[in-house]
């Protein structure tokens, strides 16, 4: 009982903060015969990177954990500080605490500023708050001087930073990044990695990043999740994973035999 | 040749002198078609929203029907509404036949499928990742659909202009349900038909010039918005 009293005294927001995501016995089958089958638990304050060959289910898992896709069976649970379950499923307020940045995020046909403001407007933020947060976020990704430009005028690297700003501005409890540097030039890649290092890694939130870039996984990750053919084969410290992968498929993957 | 030039010069005189009869007819045209386009834009965009929001059985049939009705012959629409509104028809008690209201209704019926059909086509051909992106940022399905419609807003606007162009130029439907009553239900197109019939060409030509200018302006706008949408 004493515990529950303490909980009542906490500000409501804090008590509702997602500190853990548990995906339990997820199964998702596709007509092609591919099936995702896994369980995974994600803690706050750890930057996870998911690596694995194409078609191993990384993006699907990310979507399922972001409540953007439903598994055929199994459950995704969001837990707060006291490990109390926060779901009901499909609660829009809960879903809005988790933000996924898709590989090729679509930009909206409006200014850079309005693109970043969109999520805040959906959350009914006030005008002043929107202005302040958007400008701060644009500054973080180095797009301040483009704020009035049309989003379609941006280069692909700038567009990806805009997509990142659009997510960061929402200060989500969990940030799910699907290949944030896919098909970007080295300079743009480095800029995005810098933002992730500075703004995301130290946020103390739940962060998951799917990447094909193994050097990036090695440099940024606190923990590496290796997926192969729909299954999580390994969850390991990056040093361990990249020097001594435990499974045969991971060895083949790390040494470039499968990709 | 003299006859043609004579009609033209008299017509210009009517326009420059802001002839009251001419002005009355033009204003009524704008009123009827303006009201009709507001109603049909609301209906057309609502249909687009509903179609895009969810998948249901019979959706394809509805879309096919809308596309068919985009080419609905105006006289047929007029005739059908006439039968419904005539004294012995199911809605005869409303006494709407031969009123501007009946003209508004028939024009709205003609414009709605055009607006719904063209704007739904624009929404469907929008980048599919827009919806997913809106979801990732916390949009509900309704909010995501609204966002997609805003994204293709120039094409949506173009669909409304296309609808307006059609009903302003349309003659058969308003003639049947409006009756072409002078000073009450006589609009530009019906006036042209009547005056030409009577052999009074000056008013007909004057109205024809105005109608052409409107069509030109609408097409200019349409072109502008279609380009902006790309």
Tab-separated table of C-alpha atoms in Angstrom:
chain	number	residue	atom	x	y	z
A	1	UNK	CA	0.000	0.000	0.000
A	2	UNK	CA	2.789	2.389	0.908
A	3	UNK	CA	4.145	1.997	-2.618
A	4	UNK	CA	0.920	3.002	-4.230
A	5	UNK	CA	0.733	6.136	-2.066
A	6	UNK	CA	4.165	7.186	-3.290
A	7	UNK	CA	2.965	6.648	-6.823
A	8	UNK	CA	-0.058	8.870	-6.232
A	9	UNK	CA	2.177	11.679	-5.074
A	10	UNK	CA	4.273	11.613	-8.214
A	11	UNK	CA	3.317	14.058	-10.901
A	12	UNK	CA	0.994	12.297	-13.271
A	13	UNK	CA	3.259	12.764	-16.244
A	14	UNK	CA	6.193	11.071	-14.646
A	15	UNK	CA	4.124	8.137	-13.562
A	16	UNK	CA	2.877	7.678	-17.094
A	17	UNK	CA	6.316	7.820	-18.614
A	18	UNK	CA	7.273	4.717	-20.539
A	19	UNK	CA	10.464	3.296	-19.092
A	20	UNK	CA	10.347	-0.164	-20.568
A	21	UNK	CA	8.955	-1.789	-23.667
A	22	UNK	CA	8.319	-5.511	-23.681
A	23	UNK	CA	7.548	-7.413	-26.813
A	24	UNK	CA	6.412	-10.834	-25.778
A	25	UNK	CA	6.191	-13.881	-28.089
A	26	UNK	CA	5.582	-11.741	-31.147
A	27	UNK	CA	4.638	-13.659	-34.250
A	28	UNK	CA	3.947	-11.966	-37.571
A	29	UNK	CA	3.584	-14.018	-40.713
A	30	UNK	CA	3.629	-12.859	-44.305
A	31	UNK	CA	2.255	-14.559	-47.392
A	32	UNK	CA	5.787	-14.863	-48.704
A	33	UNK	CA	6.437	-17.421	-45.982
A	34	UNK	CA	8.516	-15.052	-43.917
A	35	UNK	CA	7.676	-15.025	-40.226
A	36	UNK	CA	8.870	-12.769	-37.459
A	37	UNK	CA	9.081	-14.638	-34.179
A	38	UNK	CA	10.679	-12.965	-31.194
A	39	UNK	CA	10.559	-11.533	-27.698
A	40	UNK	CA	12.451	-8.456	-26.633
A	41	UNK	CA	12.678	-6.169	-23.649
A	42	UNK	CA	13.971	-2.614	-23.982
A	43	UNK	CA	15.144	-0.456	-21.080
A	44	UNK	CA	15.444	3.298	-20.958
A	45	UNK	CA	18.876	4.900	-21.097
A	46	UNK	CA	20.295	2.266	-23.423
A	47	UNK	CA	20.844	2.839	-27.130
A	48	UNK	CA	19.998	-0.369	-28.930
A	49	UNK	CA	20.924	-0.939	-32.526
A	50	UNK	CA	19.255	-3.675	-34.494
A	51	UNK	CA	21.427	-5.174	-37.221
A	52	UNK	CA	20.937	-8.074	-39.570
A	53	UNK	CA	20.676	-8.997	-43.233
A	54	UNK	CA	17.952	-7.573	-45.450
A	55	UNK	CA	14.565	-9.111	-44.807
A	56	UNK	CA	15.356	-10.314	-41.306
A	57	UNK	CA	12.381	-8.462	-39.807
A	58	UNK	CA	14.095	-5.434	-38.275
A	59	UNK	CA	11.686	-2.811	-39.569
A	60	UNK	CA	8.669	-4.972	-38.880
A	61	UNK	CA	9.741	-5.434	-35.279
A	62	UNK	CA	10.248	-1.696	-34.954
A	63	UNK	CA	6.761	-0.984	-36.298
A	64	UNK	CA	5.212	-3.518	-33.971
A	65	UNK	CA	6.972	-2.020	-30.960
A	66	UNK	CA	5.765	1.434	-32.014
A	67	UNK	CA	2.160	0.128	-32.150
A	68	UNK	CA	2.089	0.939	-35.859
A	69	UNK	CA	1.618	-2.649	-36.933
A	70	UNK	CA	-0.123	-5.510	-35.196
A	71	UNK	CA	1.457	-8.886	-34.645
A	72	UNK	CA	-0.589	-12.008	-35.465
A	73	UNK	CA	-0.036	-13.077	-31.892
A	74	UNK	CA	1.932	-11.956	-28.874
A	75	UNK	CA	1.838	-8.618	-27.143
A	76	UNK	CA	3.673	-5.342	-26.828
A	77	UNK	CA	3.549	-3.826	-23.379
A	78	UNK	CA	4.620	-0.389	-22.253
A	79	UNK	CA	5.654	-0.231	-18.606
A	80	UNK	CA	6.205	2.729	-16.329
A	81	UNK	CA	8.723	3.209	-13.537
A	82	UNK	CA	6.885	0.822	-11.216
A	83	UNK	CA	6.590	-1.760	-13.975
A	84	UNK	CA	2.863	-1.159	-14.097
A	85	UNK	CA	1.396	-1.814	-17.497
A	86	UNK	CA	0.401	1.376	-19.280
A	87	UNK	CA	-1.503	-0.129	-22.188
A	88	UNK	CA	-4.674	-0.355	-23.223
A	89	UNK	CA	-3.758	-0.958	-26.848
A	90	UNK	CA	-4.675	1.653	-29.396
A	91	UNK	CA	-4.757	4.424	-26.849
A	92	UNK	CA	-3.719	7.381	-28.988
A	93	UNK	CA	-2.186	9.220	-26.017
A	94	UNK	CA	0.065	6.282	-25.296
A	95	UNK	CA	0.969	5.822	-28.929
A	96	UNK	CA	1.990	9.480	-29.065
A	97	UNK	CA	4.685	8.878	-26.434
A	98	UNK	CA	6.550	6.655	-28.860
A	99	UNK	CA	7.811	8.083	-32.139
A	100	UNK	CA	9.208	6.134	-35.059
A	101	UNK	CA	11.261	7.772	-37.810
A	102	UNK	CA	10.757	5.686	-40.983
A	103	UNK	CA	13.576	4.969	-43.430
A	104	UNK	CA	12.236	7.234	-46.094
A	105	UNK	CA	10.073	9.554	-44.064
A	106	UNK	CA	7.657	11.463	-46.250
A	107	UNK	CA	7.898	15.214	-45.934
A	108	UNK	CA	4.714	17.231	-45.933
A	109	UNK	CA	3.968	19.731	-48.678
A	110	UNK	CA	4.607	22.783	-46.465
A	111	UNK	CA	7.458	24.736	-44.879
A	112	UNK	CA	10.216	23.159	-42.823
A	113	UNK	CA	8.803	24.895	-39.743
A	114	UNK	CA	5.298	23.501	-40.288
A	115	UNK	CA	6.684	20.008	-40.861
A	116	UNK	CA	8.325	20.075	-37.439
A	117	UNK	CA	5.275	21.688	-35.830
A	118	UNK	CA	2.881	18.997	-37.108
A	119	UNK	CA	3.272	16.524	-34.240
A	120	UNK	CA	3.013	19.288	-31.651
A	121	UNK	CA	-0.174	20.563	-33.274
A	122	UNK	CA	-1.625	17.049	-33.150
A	123	UNK	CA	-0.875	17.123	-29.429
A	124	UNK	CA	-2.679	20.444	-29.091
A	125	UNK	CA	0.393	22.389	-27.960
A	126	UNK	CA	0.000	26.152	-27.622
A	127	UNK	CA	1.263	28.561	-30.261
A	128	UNK	CA	4.089	29.962	-28.143
A	129	UNK	CA	5.224	26.524	-27.024
A	130	UNK	CA	5.243	25.301	-30.630
A	131	UNK	CA	7.308	28.252	-31.805
A	132	UNK	CA	9.896	27.756	-29.039
A	133	UNK	CA	10.176	23.993	-29.354
A	134	UNK	CA	10.341	23.968	-33.139
A	135	UNK	CA	13.091	26.590	-33.218
A	136	UNK	CA	15.083	24.720	-30.581
A	137	UNK	CA	14.711	21.494	-32.491
A	138	UNK	CA	15.658	23.046	-35.835
A	139	UNK	CA	18.713	24.491	-34.147
A	140	UNK	CA	19.685	21.051	-32.845
A	141	UNK	CA	19.674	19.592	-36.340
A	142	UNK	CA	21.193	22.688	-37.973
A	143	UNK	CA	18.203	23.674	-40.081
A	144	UNK	CA	17.379	27.025	-38.465
A	145	UNK	CA	18.091	29.036	-41.575
A	146	UNK	CA	15.816	26.787	-43.638
A	147	UNK	CA	12.808	27.235	-41.384
A	148	UNK	CA	10.748	29.127	-43.975
A	149	UNK	CA	11.913	27.053	-46.926
A	150	UNK	CA	9.557	24.574	-48.502
A	151	UNK	CA	10.358	21.073	-47.298
A	152	UNK	CA	10.616	19.769	-50.864
A	153	UNK	CA	13.553	22.092	-51.520
A	154	UNK	CA	15.787	20.291	-49.015
A	155	UNK	CA	18.597	17.949	-50.001
A	156	UNK	CA	18.245	14.302	-48.965
A	157	UNK	CA	20.576	14.809	-45.998
A	158	UNK	CA	18.646	17.876	-44.856
A	159	UNK	CA	15.370	16.032	-45.362
A	160	UNK	CA	16.561	13.245	-43.088
A	161	UNK	CA	17.587	15.794	-40.445
A	162	UNK	CA	14.163	17.365	-40.765
A	163	UNK	CA	12.578	13.971	-40.178
A	164	UNK	CA	14.739	13.602	-37.087
A	165	UNK	CA	13.821	17.097	-35.835
A	166	UNK	CA	10.151	16.274	-36.340
A	167	UNK	CA	10.559	13.372	-33.916
A	168	UNK	CA	12.940	15.042	-31.438
A	169	UNK	CA	10.641	18.036	-30.997
A	170	UNK	CA	8.042	15.701	-29.496
A	171	UNK	CA	10.441	14.611	-26.741
A	172	UNK	CA	9.114	11.038	-26.925
A	173	UNK	CA	9.607	8.452	-24.175
A	174	UNK	CA	10.843	6.088	-26.841
A	175	UNK	CA	12.465	6.939	-30.151
A	176	UNK	CA	12.593	4.281	-32.852
A	177	UNK	CA	14.893	5.091	-35.766
A	178	UNK	CA	14.669	2.998	-38.912
A	179	UNK	CA	17.951	3.360	-40.814
A	180	UNK	CA	18.397	7.087	-40.142
A	181	UNK	CA	21.399	7.344	-42.470
A	182	UNK	CA	20.284	5.031	-45.266
A	183	UNK	CA	21.579	6.167	-48.660
A	184	UNK	CA	23.134	9.370	-47.324
A	185	UNK	CA	26.544	10.761	-48.233
A	186	UNK	CA	29.324	10.531	-45.608
A	187	UNK	CA	28.973	14.164	-44.471
A	188	UNK	CA	25.233	13.906	-43.929
A	189	UNK	CA	25.719	10.574	-42.194
A	190	UNK	CA	28.220	12.114	-39.808
A	191	UNK	CA	25.840	15.023	-39.054
A	192	UNK	CA	23.027	12.630	-38.198
A	193	UNK	CA	25.342	10.475	-36.073
A	194	UNK	CA	26.419	13.613	-34.200
A	195	UNK	CA	22.805	14.496	-33.458
A	196	UNK	CA	22.146	10.967	-32.253
A	197	UNK	CA	25.246	11.048	-30.055
A	198	UNK	CA	24.456	14.440	-28.535
A	199	UNK	CA	20.680	14.579	-28.339
A	200	UNK	CA	19.442	11.034	-28.355
A	201	UNK	CA	22.069	8.981	-26.608
A	202	UNK	CA	22.096	11.102	-23.457
A	203	UNK	CA	18.350	11.609	-23.297
A	204	UNK	CA	17.938	8.742	-20.867
A	205	UNK	CA	14.955	7.570	-22.933
A	206	UNK	CA	14.370	4.337	-24.768
A	207	UNK	CA	16.176	4.452	-28.101
A	208	UNK	CA	16.319	1.826	-30.813
A	209	UNK	CA	18.047	2.251	-34.148
A	210	UNK	CA	17.952	-0.108	-37.075
A	211	UNK	CA	21.068	0.223	-39.176
A	212	UNK	CA	22.901	-1.457	-42.016
A	213	UNK	CA	26.054	0.408	-41.203
A	214	UNK	CA	28.083	-1.836	-38.898
A	215	UNK	CA	30.625	0.855	-38.060
A	216	UNK	CA	27.753	3.020	-36.964
A	217	UNK	CA	26.325	0.246	-34.815
A	218	UNK	CA	29.742	-0.287	-33.263
A	219	UNK	CA	30.265	3.418	-32.569
A	220	UNK	CA	26.827	4.350	-31.258
A	221	UNK	CA	25.312	1.289	-29.648
A	222	UNK	CA	25.208	0.353	-25.993
A	223	UNK	CA	23.711	-2.913	-27.010
A	224	UNK	CA	23.483	-4.747	-30.333
A	225	UNK	CA	20.509	-6.854	-31.345
A	226	UNK	CA	21.235	-9.233	-34.214
A	227	UNK	CA	18.282	-10.485	-36.206
A	228	UNK	CA	18.290	-13.251	-38.783
A	229	UNK	CA	15.345	-14.731	-40.658
A	230	UNK	CA	12.773	-13.221	-38.324
A	231	UNK	CA	14.456	-14.237	-35.108
A	232	UNK	CA	16.606	-12.410	-32.591
A	233	UNK	CA	19.807	-14.425	-32.574
A	234	UNK	CA	21.904	-12.295	-30.242
A	235	UNK	CA	21.612	-9.378	-27.861
A	236	UNK	CA	25.097	-8.366	-26.832
A	237	UNK	CA	27.544	-5.651	-25.953
A	238	UNK	CA	28.915	-4.204	-29.238
A	239	UNK	CA	32.544	-5.054	-28.378
A	240	UNK	CA	31.643	-8.643	-27.734
A	241	UNK	CA	29.288	-8.930	-30.677
A	242	UNK	CA	31.678	-7.530	-33.242
A	243	UNK	CA	34.781	-9.364	-32.012
A	244	UNK	CA	33.293	-12.698	-30.995
A	245	UNK	CA	29.815	-13.243	-32.421
A	246	UNK	CA	28.324	-16.253	-30.694
A	247	UNK	CA	26.184	-17.729	-33.444
A	248	UNK	CA	27.232	-18.940	-36.862
A	249	UNK	CA	24.835	-16.588	-38.681
A	250	UNK	CA	26.187	-13.607	-36.727
A	251	UNK	CA	29.755	-14.592	-37.620
A	252	UNK	CA	28.825	-14.770	-41.282
A	253	UNK	CA	27.078	-11.429	-41.014
A	254	UNK	CA	29.887	-9.609	-39.188
A	255	UNK	CA	32.454	-10.919	-41.635
A	256	UNK	CA	30.347	-9.880	-44.607
A	257	UNK	CA	29.401	-13.306	-45.914
A	258	UNK	CA	25.670	-12.568	-45.641
A	259	UNK	CA	24.066	-9.179	-45.935
B	1	UNK	CA	-20.482	39.870	-91.900
B	2	UNK	CA	-22.126	43.180	-91.025
B	3	UNK	CA	-24.679	41.290	-89.023
B	4	UNK	CA	-21.977	39.590	-86.965
B	5	UNK	CA	-20.034	42.804	-86.354
B	6	UNK	CA	-23.249	44.596	-85.516
B	7	UNK	CA	-24.157	41.988	-82.885
B	8	UNK	CA	-20.676	42.120	-81.450
B	9	UNK	CA	-20.596	45.884	-81.139
B	10	UNK	CA	-24.067	45.998	-79.575
B	11	UNK	CA	-23.007	43.246	-77.186
B	12	UNK	CA	-19.969	45.231	-76.083
B	13	UNK	CA	-22.177	48.244	-75.550
B	14	UNK	CA	-24.425	46.205	-73.277
B	15	UNK	CA	-21.425	45.019	-71.263
B	16	UNK	CA	-19.810	48.455	-70.984
B	17	UNK	CA	-23.106	50.132	-70.083
B	18	UNK	CA	-23.632	47.480	-67.384
B	19	UNK	CA	-27.094	46.747	-68.723
B	20	UNK	CA	-29.374	45.892	-65.767
B	21	UNK	CA	-30.944	42.849	-67.430
B	22	UNK	CA	-27.523	41.503	-68.352
B	23	UNK	CA	-26.184	42.186	-64.886
B	24	UNK	CA	-29.189	40.506	-63.254
B	25	UNK	CA	-28.684	37.356	-65.315
B	26	UNK	CA	-24.953	37.221	-64.606
B	27	UNK	CA	-25.500	37.756	-60.888
B	28	UNK	CA	-28.107	34.988	-60.730
B	29	UNK	CA	-25.697	32.639	-62.501
B	30	UNK	CA	-23.041	33.400	-59.936
B	31	UNK	CA	-25.477	32.989	-57.052
B	32	UNK	CA	-26.855	29.654	-58.223
B	33	UNK	CA	-23.518	28.152	-59.265
B	34	UNK	CA	-21.716	29.668	-56.265
B	35	UNK	CA	-24.122	28.093	-53.803
B	36	UNK	CA	-24.088	24.824	-55.761
B	37	UNK	CA	-20.290	24.681	-55.717
B	38	UNK	CA	-20.156	25.295	-51.949
B	39	UNK	CA	-22.586	22.434	-51.357
B	40	UNK	CA	-20.892	20.085	-53.816
B	41	UNK	CA	-17.400	20.932	-52.541
B	42	UNK	CA	-18.498	20.053	-48.998
B	43	UNK	CA	-20.170	16.857	-50.210
B	44	UNK	CA	-17.342	15.920	-52.579
B	45	UNK	CA	-14.630	16.421	-49.988
B	46	UNK	CA	-16.645	14.534	-47.398
B	47	UNK	CA	-16.964	11.603	-49.810
B	48	UNK	CA	-13.210	11.736	-50.496
B	49	UNK	CA	-12.487	11.706	-46.777
B	50	UNK	CA	-14.857	8.813	-46.130
B	51	UNK	CA	-13.481	6.766	-49.049
B	52	UNK	CA	-9.877	7.288	-48.008
B	53	UNK	CA	-10.481	6.755	-44.306
B	54	UNK	CA	-11.363	3.104	-44.445
B	55	UNK	CA	-11.728	0.073	-46.625
B	56	UNK	CA	-15.175	-1.437	-46.816
B	57	UNK	CA	-16.951	-3.874	-49.086
B	58	UNK	CA	-18.463	-2.117	-52.046
B	59	UNK	CA	-15.888	0.650	-52.041
B	60	UNK	CA	-14.809	-0.167	-55.582
B	61	UNK	CA	-18.437	-0.119	-56.711
B	62	UNK	CA	-18.923	3.312	-55.170
B	63	UNK	CA	-15.751	4.654	-56.784
B	64	UNK	CA	-16.852	3.267	-60.161
B	65	UNK	CA	-20.276	4.856	-59.703
B	66	UNK	CA	-18.704	8.218	-58.875
B	67	UNK	CA	-16.529	8.006	-61.967
B	68	UNK	CA	-19.579	7.150	-64.065
B	69	UNK	CA	-21.553	10.056	-62.644
B	70	UNK	CA	-18.695	12.404	-63.524
B	71	UNK	CA	-19.968	12.078	-67.070
B	72	UNK	CA	-23.664	12.210	-66.175
B	73	UNK	CA	-25.519	13.955	-69.049
B	74	UNK	CA	-26.919	17.177	-67.534
B	75	UNK	CA	-30.269	16.809	-69.285
B	76	UNK	CA	-30.710	13.407	-67.715
B	77	UNK	CA	-29.920	14.846	-64.279
B	78	UNK	CA	-32.371	17.675	-64.980
B	79	UNK	CA	-35.072	15.306	-66.167
B	80	UNK	CA	-34.674	13.047	-63.136
B	81	UNK	CA	-34.855	15.954	-60.707
B	82	UNK	CA	-37.816	17.339	-62.646
B	83	UNK	CA	-39.716	14.085	-62.154
B	84	UNK	CA	-38.875	14.076	-58.454
B	85	UNK	CA	-39.817	17.710	-57.892
B	86	UNK	CA	-42.872	17.911	-60.171
B	87	UNK	CA	-46.247	18.204	-58.482
B	88	UNK	CA	-46.967	14.481	-58.671
B	89	UNK	CA	-43.391	13.482	-57.860
B	90	UNK	CA	-42.228	12.238	-54.443
B	91	UNK	CA	-40.893	15.670	-53.423
B	92	UNK	CA	-43.583	17.697	-55.236
B	93	UNK	CA	-44.949	19.051	-51.965
B	94	UNK	CA	-41.755	21.105	-51.537
B	95	UNK	CA	-42.826	23.321	-54.470
B	96	UNK	CA	-39.217	23.645	-55.615
B	97	UNK	CA	-39.743	23.171	-59.336
B	98	UNK	CA	-38.969	26.309	-61.389
B	99	UNK	CA	-37.113	27.960	-58.507
B	100	UNK	CA	-33.435	28.904	-58.168
B	101	UNK	CA	-33.250	26.289	-55.372
B	102	UNK	CA	-34.017	23.521	-57.847
B	103	UNK	CA	-31.236	24.856	-60.065
B	104	UNK	CA	-28.816	24.838	-57.147
B	105	UNK	CA	-29.747	21.236	-56.365
B	106	UNK	CA	-29.281	19.974	-59.906
B	107	UNK	CA	-25.954	21.789	-60.296
B	108	UNK	CA	-24.742	20.396	-56.983
B	109	UNK	CA	-25.705	16.918	-58.190
B	110	UNK	CA	-23.659	17.468	-61.348
B	111	UNK	CA	-20.593	18.908	-59.616
B	112	UNK	CA	-20.327	16.563	-56.620
B	113	UNK	CA	-19.138	13.467	-58.550
B	114	UNK	CA	-16.546	15.570	-60.369
B	115	UNK	CA	-15.132	16.982	-57.153
B	116	UNK	CA	-15.289	13.638	-55.339
B	117	UNK	CA	-13.854	11.689	-58.275
B	118	UNK	CA	-10.962	14.027	-59.046
B	119	UNK	CA	-9.984	14.772	-55.442
B	120	UNK	CA	-10.165	11.094	-54.464
B	121	UNK	CA	-7.919	10.273	-57.424
B	122	UNK	CA	-5.471	12.917	-56.182
B	123	UNK	CA	-5.513	11.501	-52.646
B	124	UNK	CA	-5.040	7.922	-53.870
B	125	UNK	CA	-2.097	8.870	-56.049
B	126	UNK	CA	-0.368	10.712	-53.185
B	127	UNK	CA	2.820	9.193	-51.759
B	128	UNK	CA	1.685	6.174	-49.697
B	129	UNK	CA	4.363	6.830	-47.092
B	130	UNK	CA	2.587	10.071	-46.162
B	131	UNK	CA	-0.058	8.174	-44.226
B	132	UNK	CA	2.487	6.063	-42.397
B	133	UNK	CA	4.598	9.118	-41.595
B	134	UNK	CA	1.549	10.913	-40.180
B	135	UNK	CA	0.854	7.849	-38.014
B	136	UNK	CA	4.419	7.781	-36.696
B	137	UNK	CA	3.983	11.372	-35.535
B	138	UNK	CA	0.809	10.495	-33.641
B	139	UNK	CA	-2.013	11.116	-36.120
B	140	UNK	CA	-5.309	9.261	-35.857
B	141	UNK	CA	-6.581	7.729	-39.134
B	142	UNK	CA	-8.855	10.753	-39.588
B	143	UNK	CA	-6.019	13.214	-38.963
B	144	UNK	CA	-3.792	11.281	-41.375
B	145	UNK	CA	-6.411	11.487	-44.136
B	146	UNK	CA	-6.848	15.219	-43.536
B	147	UNK	CA	-3.070	15.608	-43.756
B	148	UNK	CA	-2.948	13.750	-47.076
B	149	UNK	CA	-5.751	15.925	-48.451
B	150	UNK	CA	-3.837	19.022	-47.370
B	151	UNK	CA	-0.760	17.634	-49.057
B	152	UNK	CA	-2.577	17.429	-52.391
B	153	UNK	CA	-4.578	20.606	-51.736
B	154	UNK	CA	-3.858	22.128	-55.152
B	155	UNK	CA	-5.285	19.111	-56.934
B	156	UNK	CA	-8.287	19.199	-54.591
B	157	UNK	CA	-8.781	22.881	-55.385
B	158	UNK	CA	-8.439	22.105	-59.082
B	159	UNK	CA	-11.225	19.522	-58.749
B	160	UNK	CA	-13.524	22.210	-57.293
B	161	UNK	CA	-12.686	24.560	-60.166
B	162	UNK	CA	-13.374	21.795	-62.673
B	163	UNK	CA	-16.789	21.296	-61.049
B	164	UNK	CA	-17.501	25.025	-61.173
B	165	UNK	CA	-16.506	25.196	-64.824
B	166	UNK	CA	-18.912	22.434	-65.666
B	167	UNK	CA	-21.967	23.831	-63.912
B	168	UNK	CA	-21.475	27.423	-65.052
B	169	UNK	CA	-21.456	26.298	-68.669
B	170	UNK	CA	-24.268	23.797	-68.277
B	171	UNK	CA	-27.640	24.555	-69.903
B	172	UNK	CA	-29.862	21.455	-70.143
B	173	UNK	CA	-30.345	20.711	-66.456
B	174	UNK	CA	-31.105	24.234	-65.275
B	175	UNK	CA	-33.433	24.766	-68.209
B	176	UNK	CA	-35.548	21.749	-67.253
B	177	UNK	CA	-35.781	22.349	-63.502
B	178	UNK	CA	-35.488	26.167	-63.546
B	179	UNK	CA	-37.780	26.901	-66.443
B	180	UNK	CA	-35.887	29.947	-67.676
B	181	UNK	CA	-38.237	32.485	-66.047
B	182	UNK	CA	-37.099	36.042	-66.754
B	183	UNK	CA	-35.694	37.809	-63.703
B	184	UNK	CA	-36.141	34.687	-61.561
B	185	UNK	CA	-34.527	31.576	-62.964
B	186	UNK	CA	-32.920	32.891	-66.136
B	187	UNK	CA	-29.150	32.347	-66.029
B	188	UNK	CA	-26.457	33.027	-68.632
B	189	UNK	CA	-26.672	29.762	-70.512
B	190	UNK	CA	-30.465	29.543	-70.654
B	191	UNK	CA	-30.687	33.206	-71.636
B	192	UNK	CA	-28.275	32.628	-74.524
B	193	UNK	CA	-30.330	29.679	-75.754
B	194	UNK	CA	-33.565	31.643	-75.590
B	195	UNK	CA	-32.282	34.902	-77.091
B	196	UNK	CA	-30.639	33.042	-79.949
B	197	UNK	CA	-33.932	31.299	-80.571
B	198	UNK	CA	-35.698	34.639	-80.682
B	199	UNK	CA	-33.099	36.086	-83.024
B	200	UNK	CA	-32.077	38.727	-80.439
B	201	UNK	CA	-28.382	38.256	-80.660
B	202	UNK	CA	-26.942	41.227	-78.801
B	203	UNK	CA	-27.778	39.960	-75.276
B	204	UNK	CA	-26.857	36.408	-76.287
B	205	UNK	CA	-23.489	37.481	-77.639
B	206	UNK	CA	-22.812	39.693	-74.598
B	207	UNK	CA	-23.522	36.774	-72.269
B	208	UNK	CA	-21.458	34.509	-74.487
B	209	UNK	CA	-18.481	36.831	-74.167
B	210	UNK	CA	-18.824	36.942	-70.381
B	211	UNK	CA	-19.156	33.152	-70.206
B	212	UNK	CA	-16.060	32.733	-72.329
B	213	UNK	CA	-14.100	35.138	-70.121
B	214	UNK	CA	-15.172	33.187	-67.019
B	215	UNK	CA	-14.201	29.887	-68.643
B	216	UNK	CA	-10.864	31.410	-69.586
B	217	UNK	CA	-10.243	32.691	-66.046
B	218	UNK	CA	-11.260	29.358	-64.497
B	219	UNK	CA	-8.980	27.422	-66.802
B	220	UNK	CA	-6.142	29.805	-66.056
B	221	UNK	CA	-6.624	29.190	-62.334
B	222	UNK	CA	-6.939	25.451	-62.926
B	223	UNK	CA	-3.697	25.425	-64.868
B	224	UNK	CA	-1.996	27.451	-62.128
B	225	UNK	CA	-3.102	25.103	-59.337
B	226	UNK	CA	-2.296	21.964	-61.308
B	227	UNK	CA	1.201	23.258	-61.920
B	228	UNK	CA	1.604	24.237	-58.306
B	229	UNK	CA	0.512	20.742	-57.275
B	230	UNK	CA	3.376	19.167	-59.212
